[in-house]
């Protein structure tokens, strides 16, 4: 049997030193790991900030587009909410064109103007003409 010689004071000191070194190593490892996690979280945060800024820019562009579109629709409605224009022009348009014009005027808050265009369109057509006469004529030309 082999006996290790233990000197109490030196043996305890060596063991404590080993434990301190191990604790220091573990603490240093945990510290570096936390730094890596912080770097990853900062990168993620920066990416989210970029996305938020891009979304804000897109929202501004969309709002500007909506304002421009609303302005254009209002100008269109002002120009075509005119009974004389409807009287002289409606019968020269196809049913689909007058229907689209009427729907746009109604969507712009001018349903009476849209109905007026439809009324003038119908007044300009002879009683035996159908709504789809333009489509029939086109089909006959294509089929011929």
Coordinates of C-alpha atoms in Angstrom, one line a residue:
X1 CA 0.0 0.0 0.0
X2 CA 1.1 3.3 -0.8
X3 CA 0.6 6.2 1.4
X4 CA 0.5 9.7 0.3
X5 CA 2.1 12.1 2.5
X6 CA -0.2 14.9 3.4
X7 CA 1.0 18.0 4.8
X8 CA -2.2 19.6 6.0
X9 CA -1.4 23.2 5.4
X10 CA 0.2 22.8 2.0
X11 CA -2.4 20.2 0.8
X12 CA -5.3 22.5 1.6
X13 CA -3.5 25.4 -0.1
X14 CA -3.0 23.4 -3.3
X15 CA -6.6 22.2 -3.3
X16 CA -7.9 25.7 -2.8
X17 CA -5.7 27.0 -5.5
X18 CA -7.0 24.3 -7.9
X19 CA -10.6 25.2 -7.0
X20 CA -9.9 28.9 -7.4
X21 CA -8.4 28.3 -10.8
X22 CA -11.4 26.2 -11.9
X23 CA -13.9 28.8 -10.6
X24 CA -12.0 31.5 -12.4
X25 CA -12.0 29.4 -15.6
X26 CA -15.7 28.8 -15.3
X27 CA -16.4 32.5 -14.5
X28 CA -14.3 33.6 -17.5
X29 CA -16.1 31.1 -19.8
X30 CA -19.5 32.3 -18.6
X31 CA -18.4 35.9 -19.1
X32 CA -17.3 35.3 -22.7
X33 CA -20.5 33.4 -23.4
X34 CA -22.6 36.3 -22.1
X35 CA -20.6 38.7 -24.3
X36 CA -21.4 36.5 -27.3
X37 CA -25.1 36.5 -26.4
X38 CA -25.0 40.3 -26.0
X39 CA -23.5 40.6 -29.4
X40 CA -26.1 38.4 -30.9
X41 CA -28.9 40.3 -29.2
X42 CA -27.5 43.6 -30.4
X43 CA -27.4 42.3 -34.0
X44 CA -31.0 41.2 -33.7
X45 CA -32.0 44.5 -32.2
X46 CA -30.3 46.4 -35.0
X47 CA -32.0 44.2 -37.6
X48 CA -35.4 44.9 -35.9
X49 CA -34.6 48.7 -35.9
X50 CA -33.9 48.6 -39.6
X51 CA -37.1 46.7 -40.3
X52 CA -39.1 49.3 -38.2
X53 CA -37.4 52.2 -40.1
X54 CA -38.2 50.5 -43.5
X55 CA -41.8 49.9 -42.4
X56 CA -42.1 53.6 -41.4
X57 CA -40.8 54.7 -44.7
X58 CA -43.2 52.4 -46.5
X59 CA -46.1 53.7 -44.4
X60 CA -45.2 57.3 -45.4
X61 CA -45.0 56.4 -49.1
X62 CA -48.3 54.6 -48.9
X63 CA -49.9 57.6 -47.1
X64 CA -48.5 59.9 -49.8
X65 CA -49.9 57.6 -52.5
X66 CA -53.3 57.5 -50.9
X67 CA -53.4 61.3 -50.6
X68 CA -52.4 61.7 -54.2
X69 CA -55.0 59.1 -55.3
X70 CA -57.7 60.8 -53.2
X71 CA -56.8 64.2 -54.7
X72 CA -56.9 62.8 -58.3
X73 CA -60.2 61.1 -57.7
X74 CA -61.6 64.4 -56.3
X75 CA -60.4 66.3 -59.3
X76 CA -61.9 63.7 -61.6
X77 CA -65.2 63.8 -59.8
X78 CA -65.2 67.6 -60.0
X79 CA -64.6 67.5 -63.8
X80 CA -67.2 64.8 -64.5
X81 CA -69.9 65.9 -62.1
X82 CA -71.3 68.1 -64.9
X83 CA -74.7 67.5 -66.4
X84 CA -73.8 69.1 -69.8
X85 CA -70.7 66.9 -70.1
X86 CA -72.8 63.9 -69.3
X87 CA -75.5 64.9 -71.8
X88 CA -73.1 65.4 -74.7
X89 CA -70.6 62.6 -74.0
X90 CA -72.5 59.7 -72.4
X91 CA -74.1 58.3 -75.6
X92 CA -70.6 58.2 -77.3
X93 CA -69.3 55.8 -74.6
X94 CA -69.8 52.1 -74.3
X95 CA -71.9 50.7 -71.5
X96 CA -68.8 49.4 -69.7
X97 CA -67.2 52.9 -69.9
X98 CA -70.2 54.7 -68.5
X99 CA -70.7 52.0 -65.9
X100 CA -67.1 52.4 -64.7
X101 CA -67.4 56.2 -64.8
X102 CA -70.6 56.0 -62.8
X103 CA -69.0 53.6 -60.2
X104 CA -66.0 55.9 -59.8
X105 CA -68.2 58.9 -59.3
X106 CA -70.3 57.0 -56.7
X107 CA -67.1 55.9 -54.9
X108 CA -65.9 59.6 -54.9
X109 CA -69.1 60.5 -53.0
X110 CA -71.0 61.7 -56.1
X111 CA -73.7 58.9 -56.6
X112 CA -76.1 61.4 -58.2
X113 CA -73.5 62.3 -60.9
X114 CA -73.0 58.6 -61.6
X115 CA -76.7 58.1 -62.0
X116 CA -76.9 61.1 -64.3
X117 CA -74.3 59.6 -66.6
X118 CA -76.2 56.3 -66.7
X119 CA -79.4 58.2 -67.4
X120 CA -77.9 60.2 -70.3
X121 CA -76.3 57.0 -71.7
X122 CA -79.6 55.2 -71.7
X123 CA -81.4 58.2 -73.2
X124 CA -78.9 58.3 -76.1
X125 CA -79.6 54.6 -77.0
X126 CA -82.5 53.5 -79.2
X127 CA -85.1 51.3 -77.4
X128 CA -84.1 48.2 -79.4
X129 CA -80.4 48.5 -78.7
X130 CA -79.1 46.2 -76.0
X131 CA -76.5 47.1 -73.4
X132 CA -74.0 44.8 -74.9
X133 CA -74.4 45.9 -78.5
X134 CA -70.7 47.0 -78.7
X135 CA -69.6 43.6 -77.5
X136 CA -71.8 41.8 -80.1
X137 CA -70.4 44.0 -82.9
X138 CA -66.8 43.3 -81.8
X139 CA -67.5 39.6 -81.7
X140 CA -69.0 39.7 -85.2
X141 CA -66.0 41.5 -86.5
X142 CA -63.6 39.1 -84.9
X143 CA -65.6 36.1 -86.0
X144 CA -65.9 37.3 -89.6

